[in-house]
């Protein structure tokens, strides 16, 4: 599959990459849309030490489920999903208080897990168990769904 892979500041390459492996505890989605985030721009210009290259980038996305692991509940083939892209650990004091957004051990999609500037994306099991996978209603377009993550940032900042 084709993917945008970050190697370092100013070094993002579109290249052939292996498709993600289906496992009993993951989802795989066919990426339908992936927006470009300010963090992607930062990677392309000055880099970010939190991103672990080589890494497929992109996290503002919507995809269609093409694999549902046998241990995964609540999703079906053909569902459209988007992501809350920072996957909290579920073990720390902040996570215990329901404040996963403050988790010091959080792992972002496209920094610690491969992202969605690719044809397919594996949703890691921890993202499933932490509630990061969000169904997209049929009435919401792919373009609009891919912008749900930056919209949530703006709403949270306003609050």
PDB file of N, CA and C in Angstrom, residues 150-159:
ATOM      1  N   UNK A 150      -9.903  17.920  15.167  1.00  0.00           N
ATOM      2  CA  UNK A 150      -9.588  19.328  15.435  1.00  0.00           C
ATOM      3  C   UNK A 150     -10.791  20.095  16.011  1.00  0.00           C
ATOM      4  N   UNK A 151     -11.999  19.710  15.619  1.00  0.00           N
ATOM      5  CA  UNK A 151     -13.182  20.359  16.189  1.00  0.00           C
ATOM      6  C   UNK A 151     -13.262  20.072  17.686  1.00  0.00           C
ATOM      7  N   UNK A 152     -12.973  18.836  18.085  1.00  0.00           N
ATOM      8  CA  UNK A 152     -13.012  18.513  19.508  1.00  0.00           C
ATOM      9  C   UNK A 152     -11.959  19.292  20.285  1.00  0.00           C
ATOM     10  N   UNK A 153     -10.802  19.526  19.663  1.00  0.00           N
ATOM     11  CA  UNK A 153      -9.765  20.341  20.314  1.00  0.00           C
ATOM     12  C   UNK A 153     -10.271  21.762  20.557  1.00  0.00           C
ATOM     13  N   UNK A 154     -10.936  22.325  19.547  1.00  0.00           N
ATOM     14  CA  UNK A 154     -11.459  23.682  19.690  1.00  0.00           C
ATOM     15  C   UNK A 154     -12.551  23.755  20.750  1.00  0.00           C
ATOM     16  N   UNK A 155     -13.425  22.754  20.788  1.00  0.00           N
ATOM     17  CA  UNK A 155     -14.481  22.729  21.797  1.00  0.00           C
ATOM     18  C   UNK A 155     -13.889  22.603  23.191  1.00  0.00           C
ATOM     19  N   UNK A 156     -12.920  21.703  23.352  1.00  0.00           N
ATOM     20  CA  UNK A 156     -12.277  21.528  24.667  1.00  0.00           C
ATOM     21  C   UNK A 156     -11.554  22.791  25.102  1.00  0.00           C
ATOM     22  N   UNK A 157     -10.889  23.475  24.174  1.00  0.00           N
ATOM     23  CA  UNK A 157     -10.192  24.716  24.500  1.00  0.00           C
ATOM     24  C   UNK A 157     -11.196  25.791  24.926  1.00  0.00           C
ATOM     25  N   UNK A 158     -12.323  25.851  24.252  1.00  0.00           N
ATOM     26  CA  UNK A 158     -13.353  26.831  24.607  1.00  0.00           C
ATOM     27  C   UNK A 158     -13.896  26.575  26.005  1.00  0.00           C
ATOM     28  N   UNK A 159     -14.102  25.305  26.337  1.00  0.00           N
ATOM     29  CA  UNK A 159     -14.627  24.961  27.661  1.00  0.00           C
ATOM     30  C   UNK A 159     -13.632  25.323  28.734  1.00  0.00           C
TER      31      UNK A 159
END
